PDB file of C-alpha atoms in Angstrom:
ATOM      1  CA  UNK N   1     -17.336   3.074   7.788  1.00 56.00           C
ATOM      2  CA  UNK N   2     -17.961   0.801   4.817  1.00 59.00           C
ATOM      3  CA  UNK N   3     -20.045  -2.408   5.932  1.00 61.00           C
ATOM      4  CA  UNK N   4     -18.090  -5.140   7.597  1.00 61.00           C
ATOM      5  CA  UNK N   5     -16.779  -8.166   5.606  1.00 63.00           C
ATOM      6  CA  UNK N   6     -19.057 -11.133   5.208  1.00 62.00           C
ATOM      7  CA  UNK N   7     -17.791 -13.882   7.881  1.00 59.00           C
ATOM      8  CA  UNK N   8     -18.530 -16.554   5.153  1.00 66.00           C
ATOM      9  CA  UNK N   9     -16.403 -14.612   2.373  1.00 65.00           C
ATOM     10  CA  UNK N  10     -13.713 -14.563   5.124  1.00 65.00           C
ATOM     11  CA  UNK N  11     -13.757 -18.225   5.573  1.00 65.00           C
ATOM     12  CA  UNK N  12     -13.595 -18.804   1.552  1.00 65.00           C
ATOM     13  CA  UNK N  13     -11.086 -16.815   1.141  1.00 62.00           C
ATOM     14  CA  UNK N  14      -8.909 -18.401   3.701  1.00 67.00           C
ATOM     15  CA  UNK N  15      -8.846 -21.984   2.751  1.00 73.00           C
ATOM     16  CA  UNK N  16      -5.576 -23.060   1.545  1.00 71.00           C
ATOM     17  CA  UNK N  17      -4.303 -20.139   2.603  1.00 80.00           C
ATOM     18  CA  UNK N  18      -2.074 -18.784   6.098  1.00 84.00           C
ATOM     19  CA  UNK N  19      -1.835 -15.262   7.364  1.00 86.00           C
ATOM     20  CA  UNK N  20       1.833 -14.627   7.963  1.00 87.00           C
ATOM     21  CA  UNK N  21       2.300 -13.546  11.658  1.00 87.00           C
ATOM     22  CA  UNK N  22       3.698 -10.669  12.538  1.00 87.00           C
ATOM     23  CA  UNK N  23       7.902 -11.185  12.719  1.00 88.00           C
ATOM     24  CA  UNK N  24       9.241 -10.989  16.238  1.00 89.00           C
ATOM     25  CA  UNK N  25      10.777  -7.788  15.697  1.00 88.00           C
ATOM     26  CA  UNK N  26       7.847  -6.420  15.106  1.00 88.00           C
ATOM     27  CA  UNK N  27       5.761  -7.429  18.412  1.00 88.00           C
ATOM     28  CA  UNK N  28       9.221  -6.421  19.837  1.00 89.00           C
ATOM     29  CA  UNK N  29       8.930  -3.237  18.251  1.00 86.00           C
ATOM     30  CA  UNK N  30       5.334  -2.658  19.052  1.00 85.00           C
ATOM     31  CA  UNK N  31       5.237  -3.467  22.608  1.00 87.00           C
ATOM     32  CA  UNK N  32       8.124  -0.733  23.355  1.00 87.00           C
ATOM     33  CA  UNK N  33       6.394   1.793  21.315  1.00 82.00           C
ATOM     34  CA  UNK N  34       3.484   1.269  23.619  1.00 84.00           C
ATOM     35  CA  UNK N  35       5.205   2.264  26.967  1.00 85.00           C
ATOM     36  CA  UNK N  36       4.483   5.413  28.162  1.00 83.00           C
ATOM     37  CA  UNK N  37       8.079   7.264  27.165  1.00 82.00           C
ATOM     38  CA  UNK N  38       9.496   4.234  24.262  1.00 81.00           C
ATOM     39  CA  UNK N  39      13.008   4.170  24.831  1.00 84.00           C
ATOM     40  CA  UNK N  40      14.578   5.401  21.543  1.00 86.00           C
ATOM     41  CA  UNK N  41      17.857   3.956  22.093  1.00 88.00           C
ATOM     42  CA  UNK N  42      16.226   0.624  22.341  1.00 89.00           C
ATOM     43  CA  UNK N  43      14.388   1.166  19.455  1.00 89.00           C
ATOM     44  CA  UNK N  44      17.031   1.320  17.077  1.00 90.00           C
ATOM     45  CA  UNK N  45      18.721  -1.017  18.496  1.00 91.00           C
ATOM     46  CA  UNK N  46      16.438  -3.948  18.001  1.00 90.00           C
ATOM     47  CA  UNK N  47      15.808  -2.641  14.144  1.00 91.00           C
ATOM     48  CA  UNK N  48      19.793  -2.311  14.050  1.00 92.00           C
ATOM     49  CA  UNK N  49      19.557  -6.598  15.134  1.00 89.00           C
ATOM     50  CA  UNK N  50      18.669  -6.946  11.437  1.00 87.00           C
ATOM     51  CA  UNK N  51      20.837  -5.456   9.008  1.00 86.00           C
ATOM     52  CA  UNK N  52      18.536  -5.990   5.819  1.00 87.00           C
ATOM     53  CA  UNK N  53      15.816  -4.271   7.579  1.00 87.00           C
ATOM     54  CA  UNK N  54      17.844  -1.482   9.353  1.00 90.00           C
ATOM     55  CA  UNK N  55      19.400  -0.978   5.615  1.00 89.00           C
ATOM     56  CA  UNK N  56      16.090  -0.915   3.430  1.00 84.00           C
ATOM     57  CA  UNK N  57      14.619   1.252   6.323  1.00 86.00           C
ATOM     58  CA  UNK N  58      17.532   3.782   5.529  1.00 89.00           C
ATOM     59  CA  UNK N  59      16.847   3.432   1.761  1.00 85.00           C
ATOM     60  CA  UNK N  60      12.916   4.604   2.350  1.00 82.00           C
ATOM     61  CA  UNK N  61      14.139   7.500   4.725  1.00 83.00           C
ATOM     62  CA  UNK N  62      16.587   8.728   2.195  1.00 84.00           C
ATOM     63  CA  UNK N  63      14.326   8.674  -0.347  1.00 75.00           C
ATOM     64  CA  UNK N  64      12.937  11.610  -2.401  1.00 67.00           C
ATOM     65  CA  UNK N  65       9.465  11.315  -0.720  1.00 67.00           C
ATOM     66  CA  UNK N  66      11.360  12.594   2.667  1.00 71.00           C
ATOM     67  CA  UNK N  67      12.615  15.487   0.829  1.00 68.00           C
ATOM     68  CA  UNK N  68      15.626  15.549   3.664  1.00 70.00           C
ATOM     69  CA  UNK N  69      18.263  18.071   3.189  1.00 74.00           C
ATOM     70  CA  UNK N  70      20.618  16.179   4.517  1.00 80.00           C
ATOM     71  CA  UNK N  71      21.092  12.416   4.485  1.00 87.00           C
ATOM     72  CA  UNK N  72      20.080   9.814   7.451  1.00 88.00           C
ATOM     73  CA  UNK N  73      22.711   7.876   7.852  1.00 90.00           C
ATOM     74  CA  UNK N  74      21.453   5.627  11.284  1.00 91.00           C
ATOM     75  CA  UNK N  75      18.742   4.320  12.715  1.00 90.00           C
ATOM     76  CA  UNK N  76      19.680   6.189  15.553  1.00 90.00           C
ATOM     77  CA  UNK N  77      19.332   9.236  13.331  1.00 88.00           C
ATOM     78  CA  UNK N  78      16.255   8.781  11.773  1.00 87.00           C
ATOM     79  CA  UNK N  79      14.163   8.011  14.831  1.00 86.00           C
ATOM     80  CA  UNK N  80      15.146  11.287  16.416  1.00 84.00           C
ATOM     81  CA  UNK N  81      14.223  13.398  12.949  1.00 82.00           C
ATOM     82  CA  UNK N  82      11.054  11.575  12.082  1.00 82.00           C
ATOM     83  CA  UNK N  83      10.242  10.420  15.341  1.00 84.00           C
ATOM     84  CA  UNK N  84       9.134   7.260  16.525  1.00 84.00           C
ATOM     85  CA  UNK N  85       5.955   6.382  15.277  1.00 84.00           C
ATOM     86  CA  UNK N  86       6.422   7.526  11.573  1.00 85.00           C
ATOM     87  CA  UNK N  87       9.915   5.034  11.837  1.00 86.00           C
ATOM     88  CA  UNK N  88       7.660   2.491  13.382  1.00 86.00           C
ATOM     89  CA  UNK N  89       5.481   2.396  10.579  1.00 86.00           C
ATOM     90  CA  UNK N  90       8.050   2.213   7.888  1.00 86.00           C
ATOM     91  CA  UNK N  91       9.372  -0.442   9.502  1.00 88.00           C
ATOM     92  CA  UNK N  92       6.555  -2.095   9.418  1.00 89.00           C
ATOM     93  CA  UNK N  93       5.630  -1.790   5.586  1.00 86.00           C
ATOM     94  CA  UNK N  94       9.384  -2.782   4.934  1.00 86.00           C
ATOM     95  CA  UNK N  95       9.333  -6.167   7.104  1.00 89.00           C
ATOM     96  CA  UNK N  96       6.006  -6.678   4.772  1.00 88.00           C
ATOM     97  CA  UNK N  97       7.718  -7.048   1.950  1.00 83.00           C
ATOM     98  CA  UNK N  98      10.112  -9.001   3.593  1.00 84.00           C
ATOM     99  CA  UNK N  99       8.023 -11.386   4.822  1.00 87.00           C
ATOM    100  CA  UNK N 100       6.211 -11.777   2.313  1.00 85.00           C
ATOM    101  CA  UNK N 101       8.926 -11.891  -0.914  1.00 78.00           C
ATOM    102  CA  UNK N 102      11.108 -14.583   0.941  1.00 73.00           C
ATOM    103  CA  UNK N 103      11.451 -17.203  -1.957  1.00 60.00           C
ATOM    104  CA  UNK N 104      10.345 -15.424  -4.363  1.00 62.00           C
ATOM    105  CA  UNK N 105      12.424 -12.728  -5.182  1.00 59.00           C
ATOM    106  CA  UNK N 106      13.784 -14.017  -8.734  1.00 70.00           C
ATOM    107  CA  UNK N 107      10.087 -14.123  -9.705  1.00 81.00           C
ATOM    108  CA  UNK N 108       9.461 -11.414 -12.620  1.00 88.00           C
ATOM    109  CA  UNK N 109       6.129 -10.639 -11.561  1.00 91.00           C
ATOM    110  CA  UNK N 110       6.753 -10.614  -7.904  1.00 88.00           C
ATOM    111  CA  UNK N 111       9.724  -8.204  -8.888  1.00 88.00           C
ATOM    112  CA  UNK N 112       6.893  -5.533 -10.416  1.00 92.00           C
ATOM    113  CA  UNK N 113       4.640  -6.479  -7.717  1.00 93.00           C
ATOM    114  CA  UNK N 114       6.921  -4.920  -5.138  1.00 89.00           C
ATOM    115  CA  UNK N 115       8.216  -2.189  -7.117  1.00 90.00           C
ATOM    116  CA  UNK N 116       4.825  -0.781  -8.391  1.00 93.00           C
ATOM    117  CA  UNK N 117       3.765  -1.357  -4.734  1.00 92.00           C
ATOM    118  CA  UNK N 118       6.684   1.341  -3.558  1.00 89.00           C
ATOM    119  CA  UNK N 119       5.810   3.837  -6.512  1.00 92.00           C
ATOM    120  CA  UNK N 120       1.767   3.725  -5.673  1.00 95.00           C
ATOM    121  CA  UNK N 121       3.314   3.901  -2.091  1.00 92.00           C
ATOM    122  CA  UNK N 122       5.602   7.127  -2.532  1.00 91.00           C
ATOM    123  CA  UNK N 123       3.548   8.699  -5.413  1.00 94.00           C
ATOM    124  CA  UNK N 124       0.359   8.519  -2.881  1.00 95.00           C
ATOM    125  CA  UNK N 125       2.442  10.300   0.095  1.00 92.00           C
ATOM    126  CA  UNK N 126       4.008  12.288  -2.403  1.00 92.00           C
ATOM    127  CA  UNK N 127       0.563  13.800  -3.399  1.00 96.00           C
ATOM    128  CA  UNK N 128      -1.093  13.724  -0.089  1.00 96.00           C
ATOM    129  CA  UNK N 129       1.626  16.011   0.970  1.00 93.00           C
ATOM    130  CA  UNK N 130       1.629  18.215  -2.298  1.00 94.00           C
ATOM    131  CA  UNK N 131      -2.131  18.875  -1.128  1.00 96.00           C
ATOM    132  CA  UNK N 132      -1.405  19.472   2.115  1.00 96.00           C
ATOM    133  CA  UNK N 133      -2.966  17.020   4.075  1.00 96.00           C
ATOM    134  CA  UNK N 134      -1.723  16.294   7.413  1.00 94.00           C
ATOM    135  CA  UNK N 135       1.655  14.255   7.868  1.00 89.00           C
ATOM    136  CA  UNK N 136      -0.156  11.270   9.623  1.00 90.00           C
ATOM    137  CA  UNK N 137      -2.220  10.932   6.178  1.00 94.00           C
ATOM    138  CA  UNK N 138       0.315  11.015   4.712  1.00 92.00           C
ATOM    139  CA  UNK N 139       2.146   8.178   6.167  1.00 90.00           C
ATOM    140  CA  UNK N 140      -1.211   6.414   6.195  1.00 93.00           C
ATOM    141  CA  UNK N 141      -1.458   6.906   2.180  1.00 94.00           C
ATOM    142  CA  UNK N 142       2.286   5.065   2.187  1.00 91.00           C
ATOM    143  CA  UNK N 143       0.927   2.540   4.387  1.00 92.00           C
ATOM    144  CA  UNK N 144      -1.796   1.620   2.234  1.00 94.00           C
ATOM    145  CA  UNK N 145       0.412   1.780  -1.290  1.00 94.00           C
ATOM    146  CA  UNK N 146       2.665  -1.315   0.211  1.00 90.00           C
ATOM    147  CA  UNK N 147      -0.060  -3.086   2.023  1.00 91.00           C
ATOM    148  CA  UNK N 148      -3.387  -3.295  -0.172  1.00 94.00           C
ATOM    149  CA  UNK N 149      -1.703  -5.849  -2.747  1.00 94.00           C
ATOM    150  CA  UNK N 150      -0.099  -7.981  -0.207  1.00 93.00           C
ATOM    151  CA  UNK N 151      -2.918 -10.856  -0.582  1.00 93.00           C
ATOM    152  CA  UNK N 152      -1.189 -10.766  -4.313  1.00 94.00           C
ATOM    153  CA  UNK N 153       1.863 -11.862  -3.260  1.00 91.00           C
ATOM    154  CA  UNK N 154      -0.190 -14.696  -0.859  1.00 91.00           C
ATOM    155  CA  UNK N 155      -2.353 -15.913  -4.307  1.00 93.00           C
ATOM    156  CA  UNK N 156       0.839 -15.893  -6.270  1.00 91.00           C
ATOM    157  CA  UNK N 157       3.113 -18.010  -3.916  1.00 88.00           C
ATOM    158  CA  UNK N 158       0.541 -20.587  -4.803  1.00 88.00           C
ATOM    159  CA  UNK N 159      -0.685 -19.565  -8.790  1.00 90.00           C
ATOM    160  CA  UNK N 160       2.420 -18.592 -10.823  1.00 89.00           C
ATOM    161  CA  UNK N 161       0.316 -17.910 -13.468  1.00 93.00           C
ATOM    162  CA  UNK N 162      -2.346 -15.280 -11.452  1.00 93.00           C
ATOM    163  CA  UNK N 163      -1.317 -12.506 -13.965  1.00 94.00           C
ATOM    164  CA  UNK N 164      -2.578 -14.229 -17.177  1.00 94.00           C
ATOM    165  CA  UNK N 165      -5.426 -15.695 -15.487  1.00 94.00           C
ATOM    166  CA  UNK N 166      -6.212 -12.070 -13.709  1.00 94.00           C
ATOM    167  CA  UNK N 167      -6.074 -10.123 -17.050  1.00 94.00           C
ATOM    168  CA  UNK N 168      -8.407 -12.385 -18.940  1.00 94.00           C
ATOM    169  CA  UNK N 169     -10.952 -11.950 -16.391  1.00 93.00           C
ATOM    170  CA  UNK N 170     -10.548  -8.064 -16.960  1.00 92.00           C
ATOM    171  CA  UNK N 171     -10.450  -8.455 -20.537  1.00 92.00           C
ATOM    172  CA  UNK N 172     -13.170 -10.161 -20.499  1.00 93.00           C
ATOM    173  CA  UNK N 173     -14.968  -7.054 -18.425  1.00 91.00           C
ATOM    174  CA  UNK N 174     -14.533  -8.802 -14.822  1.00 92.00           C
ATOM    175  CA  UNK N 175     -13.635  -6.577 -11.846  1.00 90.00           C
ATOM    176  CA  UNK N 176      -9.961  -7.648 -10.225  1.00 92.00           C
ATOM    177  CA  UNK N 177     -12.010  -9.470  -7.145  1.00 90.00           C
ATOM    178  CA  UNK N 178     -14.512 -11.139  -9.394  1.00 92.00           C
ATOM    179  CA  UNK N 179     -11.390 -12.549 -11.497  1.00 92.00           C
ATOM    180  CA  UNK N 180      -9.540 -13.924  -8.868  1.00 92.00           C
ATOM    181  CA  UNK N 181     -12.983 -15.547  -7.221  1.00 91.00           C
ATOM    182  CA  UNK N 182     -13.205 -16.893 -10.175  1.00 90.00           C
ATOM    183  CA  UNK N 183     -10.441 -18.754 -10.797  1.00 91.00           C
ATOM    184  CA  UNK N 184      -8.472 -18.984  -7.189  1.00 90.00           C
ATOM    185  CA  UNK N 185     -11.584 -19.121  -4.647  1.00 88.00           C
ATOM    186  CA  UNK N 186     -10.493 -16.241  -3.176  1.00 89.00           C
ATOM    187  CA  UNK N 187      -9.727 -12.273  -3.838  1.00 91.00           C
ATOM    188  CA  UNK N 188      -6.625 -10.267  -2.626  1.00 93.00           C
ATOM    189  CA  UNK N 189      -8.990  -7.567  -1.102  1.00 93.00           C
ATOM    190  CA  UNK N 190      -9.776  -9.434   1.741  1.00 91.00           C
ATOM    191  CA  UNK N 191      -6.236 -11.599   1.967  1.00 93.00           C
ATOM    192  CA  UNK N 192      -4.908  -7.975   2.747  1.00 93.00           C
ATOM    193  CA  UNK N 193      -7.791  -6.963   5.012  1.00 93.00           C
ATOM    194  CA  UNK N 194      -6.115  -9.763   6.854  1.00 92.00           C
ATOM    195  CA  UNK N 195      -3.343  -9.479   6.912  1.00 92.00           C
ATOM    196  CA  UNK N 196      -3.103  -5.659   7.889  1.00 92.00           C
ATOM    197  CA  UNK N 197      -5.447  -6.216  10.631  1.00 91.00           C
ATOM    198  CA  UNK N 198      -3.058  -9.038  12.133  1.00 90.00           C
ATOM    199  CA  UNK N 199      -0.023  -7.007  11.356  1.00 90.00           C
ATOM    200  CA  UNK N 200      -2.088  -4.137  13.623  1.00 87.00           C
ATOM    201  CA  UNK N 201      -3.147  -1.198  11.166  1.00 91.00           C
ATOM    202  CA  UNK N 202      -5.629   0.593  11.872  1.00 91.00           C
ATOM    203  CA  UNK N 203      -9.510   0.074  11.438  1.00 92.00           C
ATOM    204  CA  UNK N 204      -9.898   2.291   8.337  1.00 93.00           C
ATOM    205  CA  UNK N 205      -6.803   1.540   6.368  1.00 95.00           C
ATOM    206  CA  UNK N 206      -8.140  -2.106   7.090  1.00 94.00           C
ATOM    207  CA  UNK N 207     -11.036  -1.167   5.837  1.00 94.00           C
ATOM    208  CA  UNK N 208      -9.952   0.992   2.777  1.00 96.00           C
ATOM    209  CA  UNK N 209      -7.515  -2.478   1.954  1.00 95.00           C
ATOM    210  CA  UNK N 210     -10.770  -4.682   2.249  1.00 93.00           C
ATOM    211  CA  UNK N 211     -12.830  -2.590  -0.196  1.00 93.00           C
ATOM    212  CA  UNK N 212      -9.845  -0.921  -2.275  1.00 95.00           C
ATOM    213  CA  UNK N 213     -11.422  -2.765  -5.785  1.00 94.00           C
ATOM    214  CA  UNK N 214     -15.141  -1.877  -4.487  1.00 92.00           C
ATOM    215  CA  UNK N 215     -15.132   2.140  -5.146  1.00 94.00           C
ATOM    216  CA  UNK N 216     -19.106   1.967  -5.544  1.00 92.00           C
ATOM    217  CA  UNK N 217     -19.308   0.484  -2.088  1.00 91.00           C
ATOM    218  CA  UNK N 218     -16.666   2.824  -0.226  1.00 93.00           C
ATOM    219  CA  UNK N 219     -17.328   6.017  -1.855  1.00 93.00           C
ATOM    220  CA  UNK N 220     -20.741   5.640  -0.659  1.00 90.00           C
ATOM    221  CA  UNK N 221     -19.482   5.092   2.769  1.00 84.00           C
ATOM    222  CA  UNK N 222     -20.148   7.489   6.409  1.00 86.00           C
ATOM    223  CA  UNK N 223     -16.505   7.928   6.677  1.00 92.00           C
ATOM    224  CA  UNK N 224     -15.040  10.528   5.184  1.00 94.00           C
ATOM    225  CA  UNK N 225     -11.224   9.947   6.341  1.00 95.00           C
ATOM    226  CA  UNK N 226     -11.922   6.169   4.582  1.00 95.00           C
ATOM    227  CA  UNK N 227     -13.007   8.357   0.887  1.00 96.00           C
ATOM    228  CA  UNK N 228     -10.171  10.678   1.262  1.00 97.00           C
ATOM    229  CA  UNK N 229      -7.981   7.688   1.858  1.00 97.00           C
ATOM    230  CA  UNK N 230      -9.327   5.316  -0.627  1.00 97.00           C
ATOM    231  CA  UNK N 231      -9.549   8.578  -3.411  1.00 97.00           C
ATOM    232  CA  UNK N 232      -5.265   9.016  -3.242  1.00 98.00           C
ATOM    233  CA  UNK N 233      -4.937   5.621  -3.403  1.00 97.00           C
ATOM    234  CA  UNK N 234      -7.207   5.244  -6.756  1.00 97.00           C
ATOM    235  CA  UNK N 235      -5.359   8.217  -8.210  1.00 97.00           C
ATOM    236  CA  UNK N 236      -1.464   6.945  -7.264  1.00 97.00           C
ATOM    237  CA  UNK N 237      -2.664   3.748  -8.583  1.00 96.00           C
ATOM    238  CA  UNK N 238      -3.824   5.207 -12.038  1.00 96.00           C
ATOM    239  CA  UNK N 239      -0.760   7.880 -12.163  1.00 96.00           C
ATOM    240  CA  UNK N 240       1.769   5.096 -12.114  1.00 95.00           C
ATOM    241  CA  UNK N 241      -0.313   3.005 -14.508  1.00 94.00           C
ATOM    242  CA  UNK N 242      -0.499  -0.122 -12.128  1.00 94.00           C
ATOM    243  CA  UNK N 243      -2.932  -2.446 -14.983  1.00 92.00           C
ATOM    244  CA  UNK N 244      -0.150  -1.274 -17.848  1.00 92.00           C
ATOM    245  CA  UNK N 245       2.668  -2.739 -15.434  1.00 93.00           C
ATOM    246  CA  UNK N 246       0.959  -5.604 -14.050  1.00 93.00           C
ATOM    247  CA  UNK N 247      -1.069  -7.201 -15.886  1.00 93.00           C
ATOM    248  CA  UNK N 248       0.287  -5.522 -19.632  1.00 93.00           C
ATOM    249  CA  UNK N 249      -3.631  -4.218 -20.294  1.00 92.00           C
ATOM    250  CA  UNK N 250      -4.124  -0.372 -21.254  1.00 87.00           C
ATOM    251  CA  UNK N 251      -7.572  -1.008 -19.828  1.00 84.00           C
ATOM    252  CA  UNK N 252      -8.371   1.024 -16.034  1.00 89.00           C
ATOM    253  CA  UNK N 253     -12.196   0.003 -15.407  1.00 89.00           C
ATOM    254  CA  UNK N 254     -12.001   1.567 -11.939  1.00 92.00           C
ATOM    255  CA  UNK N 255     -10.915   4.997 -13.055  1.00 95.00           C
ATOM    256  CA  UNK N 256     -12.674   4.704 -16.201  1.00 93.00           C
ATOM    257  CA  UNK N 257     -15.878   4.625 -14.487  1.00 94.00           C
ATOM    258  CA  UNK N 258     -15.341   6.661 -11.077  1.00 96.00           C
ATOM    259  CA  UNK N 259     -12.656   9.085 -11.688  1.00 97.00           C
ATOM    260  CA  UNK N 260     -15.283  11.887 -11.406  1.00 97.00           C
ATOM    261  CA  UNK N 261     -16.085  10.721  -7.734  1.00 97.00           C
ATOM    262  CA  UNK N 262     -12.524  10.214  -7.136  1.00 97.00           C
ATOM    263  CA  UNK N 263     -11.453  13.152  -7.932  1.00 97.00           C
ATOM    264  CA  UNK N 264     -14.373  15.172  -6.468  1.00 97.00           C
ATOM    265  CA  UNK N 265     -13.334  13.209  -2.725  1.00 97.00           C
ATOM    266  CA  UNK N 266      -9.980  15.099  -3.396  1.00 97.00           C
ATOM    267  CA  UNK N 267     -11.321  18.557  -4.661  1.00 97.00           C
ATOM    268  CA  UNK N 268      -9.411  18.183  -8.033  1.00 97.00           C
ATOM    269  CA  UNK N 269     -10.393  18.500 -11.880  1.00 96.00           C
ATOM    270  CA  UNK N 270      -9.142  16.149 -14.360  1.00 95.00           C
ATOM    271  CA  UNK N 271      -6.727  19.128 -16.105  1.00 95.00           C
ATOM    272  CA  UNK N 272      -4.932  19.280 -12.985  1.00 96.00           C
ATOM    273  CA  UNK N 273      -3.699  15.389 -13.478  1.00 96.00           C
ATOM    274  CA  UNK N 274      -0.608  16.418 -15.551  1.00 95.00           C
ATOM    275  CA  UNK N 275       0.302  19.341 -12.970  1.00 95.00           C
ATOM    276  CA  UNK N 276       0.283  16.373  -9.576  1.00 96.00           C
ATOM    277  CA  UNK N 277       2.235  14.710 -12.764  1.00 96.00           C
ATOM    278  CA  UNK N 278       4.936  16.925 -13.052  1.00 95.00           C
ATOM    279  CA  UNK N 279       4.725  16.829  -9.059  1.00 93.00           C
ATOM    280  CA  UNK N 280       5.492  13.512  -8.476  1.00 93.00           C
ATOM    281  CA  UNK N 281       8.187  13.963 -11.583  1.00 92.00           C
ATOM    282  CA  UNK N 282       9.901  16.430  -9.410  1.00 89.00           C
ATOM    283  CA  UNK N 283       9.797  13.430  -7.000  1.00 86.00           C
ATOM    284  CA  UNK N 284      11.842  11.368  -9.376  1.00 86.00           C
ATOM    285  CA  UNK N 285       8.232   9.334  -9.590  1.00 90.00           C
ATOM    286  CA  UNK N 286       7.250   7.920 -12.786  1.00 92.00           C
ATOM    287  CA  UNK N 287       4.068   8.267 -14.041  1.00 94.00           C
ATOM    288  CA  UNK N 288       1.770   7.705 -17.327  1.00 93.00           C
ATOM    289  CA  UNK N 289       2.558  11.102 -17.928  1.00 89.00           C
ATOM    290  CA  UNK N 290       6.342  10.118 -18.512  1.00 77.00           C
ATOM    291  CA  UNK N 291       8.346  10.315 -21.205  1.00 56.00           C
TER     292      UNK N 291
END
């Protein structure tokens, strides 16, 4: 495991800021799925009780990352084909977003905030699954493609103007972290460490959140499930060209500079980029490859 967060960094990155609590649903949702036999029927009922998240929930399931031959159309449905703790964990990325977009949905940026957040989410599982890692990695490698720029969306309600003060900092050769630091007191890393260990992910996607702008720290890390992790997120992140959409910059210091220990975490060679291209293209995925 990477080294654990500084408690003093924690407490400067806090002030002025609140760590939304997990929605009721979601403790709801949690505590059944922690019985010994979770009662399905129950399940989908209490994610029925909201129809905006039983609807986006559907969207996700339906989508082309699921591959499904045939189309979920209920809760009900989808909890007995993907079983319960894969819906569980959609659910929660999806009441994430909800949480976390309320009032500011008309916002541009927010807008490509949350939809590069479900391409580096799908394009990541997408991949993971192309190599043939193991479906709870895969889910994991969604997980962490909605949840490692939620402190974003925390900075922004506050800074409307984070994107043009973000991408002068990288223009002028600061890291994404040292940026924000410098002109919001705090850094989005370790607002989404936060917030995914309150919303009850696990230790190393924490982790992997916490350090996901840090790849000299974490790829020098004792945990190799925390690499493997942290390498498909770097690469979904560069395949959808996340600084182009963002921030409007052609620049990508963090691949620039460790693509070749990226890509050695995940056993690939840089000519194979268009191939996981044309991959995630068959996905209906855009990527810097397209068009």
């Amino acid at each position: 495991m990477v080294q654990p967060l500084d408690m003093n960094a924690i407490d400067q990155a806090l002030q002025g800021f609140t760590i939304p609590p997990q929605p009721d649903v979601l403790l709801h949702i949690q505590q059944l799925v922690q019985q010994p036999e979770p009662n399905m029927q129950r399940l989908a009922t209490l994610i029925n009780m909201d129809i905006g998240l039983a609807g986006f929930t559907l969207k996700v399931v339906n989508s082309a990352y699921f591959g499904l031959r045939n189309k979920i159309t209920s809760i009900e449905h989808a909890c007995k084909f993907l079983g319960v703790n894969r819906v569980v964990k959609l659910v929660r990325s999806v009441l994430l977003r909800f949480t976390l977009e309320q009032g500011q949905q008309k916002d541009p940026f927010s807008q490509k905030l949350w939809s590069n957040a479900l391409l580096v989410a799908n394009s990541a599982a997408s991949l993971a699954r192309h190599l043939q890692w193991p479906q709870e990695l895969c889910d994991d490698c969604y997980t962490l493609g909605l949840f490692r720029n939620a402190g974003i969306a925390l900075i922004t309600a506050q800074a409307p103007n984070y994107a043009d003060l973000v991408k002068l900092g990288v223009l002028a050769g600061q890291g994404y972290s040292e940026a924000e630091e410098h002109r919001f007191h705090t850094c989005h890393e370790i607002l989404g460490y936060l917030i995914a260990q309150s919303w009850g992910l696990p230790a190393e996607l924490c982790n992997v959140i916490a350090y996901h702008h840090s790849p000299a720290l974490i790829l020098e890390a004792d945990s190799e499930l925390e690499q493997r992790l942290f390498a498909m997120l770097k690469l979904a992140e560069h395949m959808s060209g996340e600084s182009r959409v963002l921030f409007d910059i052609t620049l990508d210091p963090e691949w620039e500079q460790f693509a070749p220990q990226i890509l050695d975490v995940l056993a690939l060679e840089l000519f194979q980029l268009p191939e996981l291209a044309e991959v995630l293209r068959q996905n209906e995925l855009s990527t810097i490859y397209s068009g």
